[in-house]
Amino acid sequence: MPERLGELLVAQGVVDETQLGKALVLARSRRIPLGEALVASGFADEDVVWRTLARQHKLPFVDLAADVAKGGRIRADVVALVPADVAAEHRVLAVALKGDKLVLAVDDPARAFALDTLQFLLDRDLTAALAAPGALKAARAHYYGAGAGAPVIAAAPGEEGEADDAPVIRLVTRMIGQAVEQRASDIHVEPMEGRVRVRFRKDGVLHEAASHEPGLHGPLTSRLKIMAGMDIAEKRKPQDGRIAVIVQGRPIDIRASVLPASHGESVVMRLLDKERGLVSLTELGFAEKDLDRFRALIKRPNGIVLVTGPTGSGKTTTLYAALKELNRPDVKIITAEDPVEYELPGVNQVQVHHRIGLDFARILRAMLRQAPNVILVGEIRDKETAEVAIQAALTGHLVFATLHTNDAPSALARLVDMGVKPFLVSAAIQAVLAQRLVRRLCTACREERTPAESELRSAGLEPARLAGRTLWGPVGCAGCGFTGYRGRVGIYELLELDAALRDMTFRNESTLAIRAQAERSGRMSTLREDGLRKVLAGQTTIAEVLAVVHALGDVA
C-alpha cells in the first residue's frame, strides 16, 4: 500500500508532525486536499508537494515553472493539439508527443487516471504527467495568452487570507455568500437609470436583494468578468464564463452571462451547488405510480426517453437522477451536455464546443463508437441530432434527451416538425416526461385555508375530492424568508407509448387526439392532475399549480 502524502513529506523533513496536524485540520474544515492545505498554510512549497504527489502516485512530474522561466520550450504544434478553451476548462496543457500518445500536464493525480472524456473529445490516446497548479496555470497563460487561465477561485465569506481588502471584492464575496445562504439559484446584477439593482432568484421567483449607486456598476461588472475569465475591455458583445467558489466549505460552480443593455452590461450568474444539486429519483416528487413506471422505463435496454419543459423546470436534475440510478460498474454511460452542470463519478461527460464544431450531433456519432449502454443528449435542437439519437435508440442503446415543448404529447409532433419521419418517432420513443416546478409550502408556518369556489372551479377540483382533507396556504416566517414557501417540488406528466399511441404517431395524428387517447387508456396523468395531488397532500397551493398549467390549456 503506498505511503500517505503527509508521511512522505514528514519523512523528507519538508514538514513536521505539528504542521501536518494543522494542515489536516484546515483540509477537513475547508474540504480541500491536504497538499493544497499545506501550501495555503505556508508550511510547504507547492513545487515540493506536487513532486512528492507525483512520486506517491507513480506519475511523471513536469516542471512547468522552469519551462516558462526559460521562455517556453514546448513545441507550438504540440500545444495546439488541445484548443485553448478545452485546456482551460479541463485544466490541462499538452507538453509532449510520445509515439502516438499525447502527454497532458494535469494538476490533480485523480484526474490523471480519468482522462476518458478528454480522450474522447480529442480523439487520440493520452497519458498524464503531474504539474504544480500555479505553474500549470502560468504555463497556459504563457502558451495560450493571458485570458486562458482557469476561472478565479473567489474567497468565501469568513475564510481568512483569501479575500482582498478592495471594497468591490468584499462586495462580490458578500453578494455570492448571501445568495448561497438564501438558497438562491441565480444572481441578477442589472444596471438601471440611477442605480444598480441586484436580485436573487429563490424558488423560481426573483426578489430584490440590494440596490447600489450607479458608480459601482463598472467596478462590480469588471470584477465579475475577471473572475469568469471574460474580456473586460469588450463591452459591446455578450460573453459567457465560469467561476468556481467555495462558500461555507462547499464548492459552488457559477455560470456567468454578460449581456450589453441600454444602461450598461447586465450580468446573470447561475449557482450550481455541487453537493446539493444531485438528488435521487425518490426525492423528485413523483407520485408512487409514476415513479414505478419511470423506473421501469429507464431500465429498458433501448429506446428514447424524452424529458420536456421550459428552461428552469428541472429537466437536467431529473435526468441526472435517472443516470445516478443506472450508474453501475457494468454500465457504460456517456453524456453530451451544454454545459456540463454537475460531475457524475463513473460517467463519461462531454462538453459541447460549438467553436470547434463539436456539437450534439457530432458528439453523438462519436459516442456510438465507444459502445455505451446509456446515452444522454443534453438537448435535441435540430433534425440531425434527432435522427442520430433515434438511430442510436433503434440500434440497441437507451437514450435520454431533453426537448422544449409545453406538454408530453407535443414532443412527438415537435420531432415530426423538425423533419423526422413519423414512423421513426413511433418506433424509437418509449416515453415522454413533461415537468414543471412549483413552490413547496413552508411546513413551519403554513396554515389551513378554505379556497374560494371560483379557485376550485378554475382548478377543476370537485368538492367531493376535498372530503376529509385539509388545504393549506402560505403565511411567512424567518425560516422561509417571509415568503410562505421553502424549496420546490416537481409536477409531472408521464406519457408511455403503447401500440395504439404508436399507431397514432405513425399516422401523424394531432396532438389533441394523442392526448385524449393517452388519458383514456391510463397511459398518462396530466400535469394538472399531479399538481392537484400535491395540493391535496398539503405540499403546495392551487395558485402555484394554476400558475404553471394555465398556459397549457390544461385547465377547464
mmCIF file of N, CA, C and O in Angstrom, residues 148-201:
data_model
loop_
_atom_site.group_PDB
_atom_site.id
_atom_site.type_symbol
_atom_site.label_atom_id
_atom_site.label_comp_id
_atom_site.label_asym_id
_atom_site.label_seq_id
_atom_site.Cartn_x
_atom_site.Cartn_y
_atom_site.Cartn_z
ATOM 1 N N ALA A 148 -6.340 32.691 -20.883
ATOM 2 C CA ALA A 148 -6.594 31.251 -20.967
ATOM 3 C C ALA A 148 -6.487 30.537 -19.641
ATOM 4 O O ALA A 148 -6.598 29.330 -19.582
ATOM 5 N N GLY A 149 -6.280 31.277 -18.557
ATOM 6 C CA GLY A 149 -6.163 30.618 -17.266
ATOM 7 C C GLY A 149 -7.470 30.052 -16.786
ATOM 8 O O GLY A 149 -8.526 30.319 -17.328
ATOM 9 N N ALA A 150 -7.404 29.258 -15.712
ATOM 10 C CA ALA A 150 -8.616 28.692 -15.126
ATOM 11 C C ALA A 150 -9.407 29.791 -14.447
ATOM 12 O O ALA A 150 -8.877 30.856 -14.127
ATOM 13 N N PRO A 151 -10.715 29.584 -14.208
ATOM 14 C CA PRO A 151 -11.514 30.581 -13.510
ATOM 15 C C PRO A 151 -10.925 30.902 -12.147
ATOM 16 O O PRO A 151 -10.380 30.026 -11.473
ATOM 17 N N VAL A 152 -11.029 32.151 -11.756
ATOM 18 C CA VAL A 152 -10.513 32.559 -10.454
ATOM 19 C C VAL A 152 -11.334 31.927 -9.348
ATOM 20 O O VAL A 152 -12.547 31.833 -9.435
ATOM 21 N N ILE A 153 -10.675 31.477 -8.292
ATOM 22 C CA ILE A 153 -11.388 30.958 -7.126
ATOM 23 C C ILE A 153 -11.656 32.126 -6.192
ATOM 24 O O ILE A 153 -10.725 32.694 -5.617
ATOM 25 N N ALA A 154 -12.890 32.517 -6.058
ATOM 26 C CA ALA A 154 -13.232 33.654 -5.201
ATOM 27 C C ALA A 154 -13.260 33.221 -3.749
ATOM 28 O O ALA A 154 -13.616 32.095 -3.442
ATOM 29 N N ALA A 155 -12.883 34.108 -2.885
ATOM 30 C CA ALA A 155 -12.889 33.776 -1.470
ATOM 31 C C ALA A 155 -14.303 33.686 -0.941
ATOM 32 O O ALA A 155 -15.177 34.427 -1.354
ATOM 33 N N ALA A 156 -14.519 32.784 -0.028
ATOM 34 C CA ALA A 156 -15.819 32.659 0.603
ATOM 35 C C ALA A 156 -15.870 33.540 1.832
ATOM 36 O O ALA A 156 -14.848 33.851 2.425
ATOM 37 N N PRO A 157 -17.058 33.990 2.243
ATOM 38 C CA PRO A 157 -17.168 34.860 3.407
ATOM 39 C C PRO A 157 -16.564 34.215 4.638
ATOM 40 O O PRO A 157 -16.812 33.052 4.930
ATOM 41 N N GLY A 158 -15.726 34.990 5.345
ATOM 42 C CA GLY A 158 -15.200 34.497 6.609
ATOM 43 C C GLY A 158 -13.986 33.606 6.475
ATOM 44 O O GLY A 158 -13.453 33.155 7.468
ATOM 45 N N GLU A 159 -13.486 33.336 5.237
ATOM 46 C CA GLU A 159 -12.312 32.490 5.084
ATOM 47 C C GLU A 159 -11.075 33.376 5.086
ATOM 48 O O GLU A 159 -10.908 34.244 4.242
ATOM 49 N N GLU A 160 -10.193 33.160 6.040
ATOM 50 C CA GLU A 160 -9.061 34.034 6.254
ATOM 51 C C GLU A 160 -8.052 33.921 5.123
ATOM 52 O O GLU A 160 -7.799 32.853 4.585
ATOM 53 N N GLY A 161 -7.425 35.059 4.811
ATOM 54 C CA GLY A 161 -6.307 35.055 3.900
ATOM 55 C C GLY A 161 -6.684 34.959 2.440
ATOM 56 O O GLY A 161 -5.824 34.930 1.589
ATOM 57 N N GLU A 162 -7.976 34.854 2.124
ATOM 58 C CA GLU A 162 -8.348 34.697 0.726
ATOM 59 C C GLU A 162 -8.988 35.962 0.162
ATOM 60 O O GLU A 162 -8.927 36.206 -1.026
ATOM 61 N N ALA A 163 -9.677 36.726 0.985
ATOM 62 C CA ALA A 163 -10.390 37.900 0.487
ATOM 63 C C ALA A 163 -9.464 39.101 0.419
ATOM 64 O O ALA A 163 -8.701 39.377 1.332
ATOM 65 N N ASP A 164 -9.512 39.818 -0.679
ATOM 66 C CA ASP A 164 -8.749 41.038 -0.841
ATOM 67 C C ASP A 164 -9.445 42.149 -0.066
ATOM 68 O O ASP A 164 -10.626 42.099 0.197
ATOM 69 N N ASP A 165 -8.666 43.210 0.276
ATOM 70 C CA ASP A 165 -9.240 44.320 1.046
ATOM 71 C C ASP A 165 -10.059 45.276 0.186
ATOM 72 O O ASP A 165 -10.740 46.144 0.705
ATOM 73 N N ALA A 166 -9.958 45.178 -1.147
ATOM 74 C CA ALA A 166 -10.675 46.110 -2.015
ATOM 75 C C ALA A 166 -12.171 46.019 -1.773
ATOM 76 O O ALA A 166 -12.725 44.920 -1.724
ATOM 77 N N PRO A 167 -12.867 47.167 -1.622
ATOM 78 C CA PRO A 167 -14.307 47.145 -1.319
ATOM 79 C C PRO A 167 -15.128 46.362 -2.334
ATOM 80 O O PRO A 167 -16.054 45.645 -1.964
ATOM 81 N N VAL A 168 -14.805 46.486 -3.636
ATOM 82 C CA VAL A 168 -15.615 45.796 -4.641
ATOM 83 C C VAL A 168 -15.451 44.279 -4.527
ATOM 84 O O VAL A 168 -16.392 43.519 -4.750
ATOM 85 N N ILE A 169 -14.260 43.815 -4.128
ATOM 86 C CA ILE A 169 -14.043 42.373 -3.950
ATOM 87 C C ILE A 169 -14.829 41.880 -2.749
ATOM 88 O O ILE A 169 -15.462 40.816 -2.784
ATOM 89 N N ARG A 170 -14.827 42.681 -1.674
ATOM 90 C CA ARG A 170 -15.626 42.303 -0.496
ATOM 91 C C ARG A 170 -17.103 42.282 -0.843
ATOM 92 O O ARG A 170 -17.858 41.418 -0.382
ATOM 93 N N LEU A 171 -17.534 43.240 -1.671
ATOM 94 C CA LEU A 171 -18.942 43.310 -2.072
ATOM 95 C C LEU A 171 -19.352 42.060 -2.861
ATOM 96 O O LEU A 171 -20.400 41.454 -2.597
ATOM 97 N N VAL A 172 -18.522 41.649 -3.812
ATOM 98 C CA VAL A 172 -18.825 40.457 -4.621
ATOM 99 C C VAL A 172 -18.843 39.214 -3.742
ATOM 100 O O VAL A 172 -19.732 38.357 -3.852
ATOM 101 N N THR A 173 -17.853 39.114 -2.858
ATOM 102 C CA THR A 173 -17.774 37.964 -1.955
ATOM 103 C C THR A 173 -19.025 37.868 -1.088
ATOM 104 O O THR A 173 -19.615 36.799 -0.932
ATOM 105 N N ARG A 174 -19.446 39.021 -0.542
ATOM 106 C CA ARG A 174 -20.633 39.045 0.324
ATOM 107 C C ARG A 174 -21.890 38.717 -0.474
ATOM 108 O O ARG A 174 -22.763 37.987 -0.006
ATOM 109 N N MET A 175 -21.987 39.235 -1.696
ATOM 110 C CA MET A 175 -23.171 39.001 -2.539
ATOM 111 C C MET A 175 -23.326 37.505 -2.841
ATOM 112 O O MET A 175 -24.421 36.944 -2.716
ATOM 113 N N ILE A 176 -22.240 36.848 -3.232
ATOM 114 C CA ILE A 176 -22.303 35.412 -3.541
ATOM 115 C C ILE A 176 -22.609 34.610 -2.277
ATOM 116 O O ILE A 176 -23.421 33.682 -2.290
ATOM 117 N N GLY A 177 -21.983 35.005 -1.165
ATOM 118 C CA GLY A 177 -22.227 34.305 0.101
ATOM 119 C C GLY A 177 -23.682 34.391 0.529
ATOM 120 O O GLY A 177 -24.283 33.393 0.954
ATOM 121 N N GLN A 178 -24.275 35.593 0.404
ATOM 122 C CA GLN A 178 -25.682 35.767 0.777
ATOM 123 C C GLN A 178 -26.597 34.948 -0.128
ATOM 124 O O GLN A 178 -27.580 34.357 0.336
ATOM 125 N N ALA A 179 -26.277 34.904 -1.426
ATOM 126 C CA ALA A 179 -27.113 34.139 -2.369
ATOM 127 C C ALA A 179 -27.109 32.654 -2.012
ATOM 128 O O ALA A 179 -28.155 31.996 -2.041
ATOM 129 N N VAL A 180 -25.942 32.134 -1.667
ATOM 130 C CA VAL A 180 -25.851 30.711 -1.288
ATOM 131 C C VAL A 180 -26.603 30.455 0.013
ATOM 132 O O VAL A 180 -27.341 29.472 0.141
ATOM 133 N N GLU A 181 -26.439 31.354 0.998
ATOM 134 C CA GLU A 181 -27.133 31.202 2.288
ATOM 135 C C GLU A 181 -28.652 31.205 2.105
ATOM 136 O O GLU A 181 -29.378 30.490 2.792
ATOM 137 N N GLN A 182 -29.133 32.010 1.172
ATOM 138 C CA GLN A 182 -30.579 32.128 0.948
ATOM 139 C C GLN A 182 -31.111 31.117 -0.068
ATOM 140 O O GLN A 182 -32.246 31.203 -0.494
ATOM 141 N N ARG A 183 -30.281 30.160 -0.469
ATOM 142 C CA ARG A 183 -30.660 29.083 -1.398
ATOM 143 C C ARG A 183 -31.101 29.633 -2.756
ATOM 144 O O ARG A 183 -31.990 29.083 -3.404
ATOM 145 N N ALA A 184 -30.474 30.725 -3.192
ATOM 146 C CA ALA A 184 -30.821 31.311 -4.485
ATOM 147 C C ALA A 184 -30.234 30.464 -5.614
ATOM 148 O O ALA A 184 -29.155 29.887 -5.471
ATOM 149 N N SER A 185 -30.944 30.408 -6.743
ATOM 150 C CA SER A 185 -30.430 29.674 -7.900
ATOM 151 C C SER A 185 -29.728 30.604 -8.881
ATOM 152 O O SER A 185 -28.919 30.148 -9.689
ATOM 153 N N ASP A 186 -30.053 31.909 -8.836
ATOM 154 C CA ASP A 186 -29.454 32.879 -9.756
ATOM 155 C C ASP A 186 -29.209 34.205 -9.040
ATOM 156 O O ASP A 186 -29.944 34.565 -8.112
ATOM 157 N N ILE A 187 -28.202 34.920 -9.529
ATOM 158 C CA ILE A 187 -27.963 36.306 -9.104
ATOM 159 C C ILE A 187 -28.061 37.171 -10.359
ATOM 160 O O ILE A 187 -27.424 36.879 -11.377
ATOM 161 N N HIS A 188 -28.867 38.237 -10.306
ATOM 162 C CA HIS A 188 -29.008 39.158 -11.435
ATOM 163 C C HIS A 188 -28.457 40.519 -11.013
ATOM 164 O O HIS A 188 -28.935 41.109 -10.048
ATOM 165 N N VAL A 189 -27.450 41.000 -11.727
ATOM 166 C CA VAL A 189 -26.894 42.339 -11.489
ATOM 167 C C VAL A 189 -27.297 43.191 -12.686
ATOM 168 O O VAL A 189 -26.813 42.995 -13.803
ATOM 169 N N GLU A 190 -28.203 44.166 -12.443
ATOM 170 C CA GLU A 190 -28.844 44.879 -13.545
ATOM 171 C C GLU A 190 -28.653 46.389 -13.420
ATOM 172 O O GLU A 190 -29.091 46.996 -12.436
ATOM 173 N N PRO A 191 -27.998 47.004 -14.409
ATOM 174 C CA PRO A 191 -27.872 48.464 -14.376
ATOM 175 C C PRO A 191 -29.196 49.109 -14.768
ATOM 176 O O PRO A 191 -29.833 48.700 -15.745
ATOM 177 N N MET A 192 -29.632 50.089 -13.984
ATOM 178 C CA MET A 192 -30.880 50.777 -14.264
ATOM 179 C C MET A 192 -30.613 52.274 -14.180
ATOM 180 O O MET A 192 -29.521 52.707 -13.784
ATOM 181 N N GLU A 193 -31.577 53.073 -14.552
ATOM 182 C CA GLU A 193 -31.394 54.528 -14.504
ATOM 183 C C GLU A 193 -31.260 54.978 -13.055
ATOM 184 O O GLU A 193 -32.180 54.841 -12.252
ATOM 185 N N GLY A 194 -30.075 55.440 -12.690
ATOM 186 C CA GLY A 194 -29.859 55.972 -11.353
ATOM 187 C C GLY A 194 -29.447 54.960 -10.300
ATOM 188 O O GLY A 194 -29.190 55.341 -9.151
ATOM 189 N N ARG A 195 -29.362 53.658 -10.625
ATOM 190 C CA ARG A 195 -28.940 52.679 -9.626
ATOM 191 C C ARG A 195 -28.561 51.355 -10.289
ATOM 192 O O ARG A 195 -28.808 51.145 -11.478
ATOM 193 N N VAL A 196 -27.939 50.474 -9.494
ATOM 194 C CA VAL A 196 -27.637 49.107 -9.926
ATOM 195 C C VAL A 196 -28.459 48.171 -9.037
ATOM 196 O O VAL A 196 -28.310 48.182 -7.809
ATOM 197 N N ARG A 197 -29.346 47.412 -9.648
ATOM 198 C CA ARG A 197 -30.221 46.521 -8.886
ATOM 199 C C ARG A 197 -29.640 45.112 -8.856
ATOM 200 O O ARG A 197 -29.218 44.584 -9.876
ATOM 201 N N VAL A 198 -29.631 44.497 -7.662
ATOM 202 C CA VAL A 198 -29.205 43.103 -7.502
ATOM 203 C C VAL A 198 -30.410 42.292 -7.055
ATOM 204 O O VAL A 198 -31.057 42.630 -6.058
ATOM 205 N N ARG A 199 -30.731 41.247 -7.812
ATOM 206 C CA ARG A 199 -31.856 40.392 -7.454
ATOM 207 C C ARG A 199 -31.398 38.938 -7.351
ATOM 208 O O ARG A 199 -30.537 38.506 -8.113
ATOM 209 N N PHE A 200 -31.994 38.198 -6.429
ATOM 210 C CA PHE A 200 -31.763 36.765 -6.284
ATOM 211 C C PHE A 200 -33.022 36.022 -6.725
ATOM 212 O O PHE A 200 -34.137 36.444 -6.391
ATOM 213 N N ARG A 201 -32.842 34.942 -7.467
ATOM 214 C CA ARG A 201 -33.988 34.091 -7.790
ATOM 215 C C ARG A 201 -34.039 32.958 -6.778
ATOM 216 O O ARG A 201 -33.140 32.127 -6.711
#
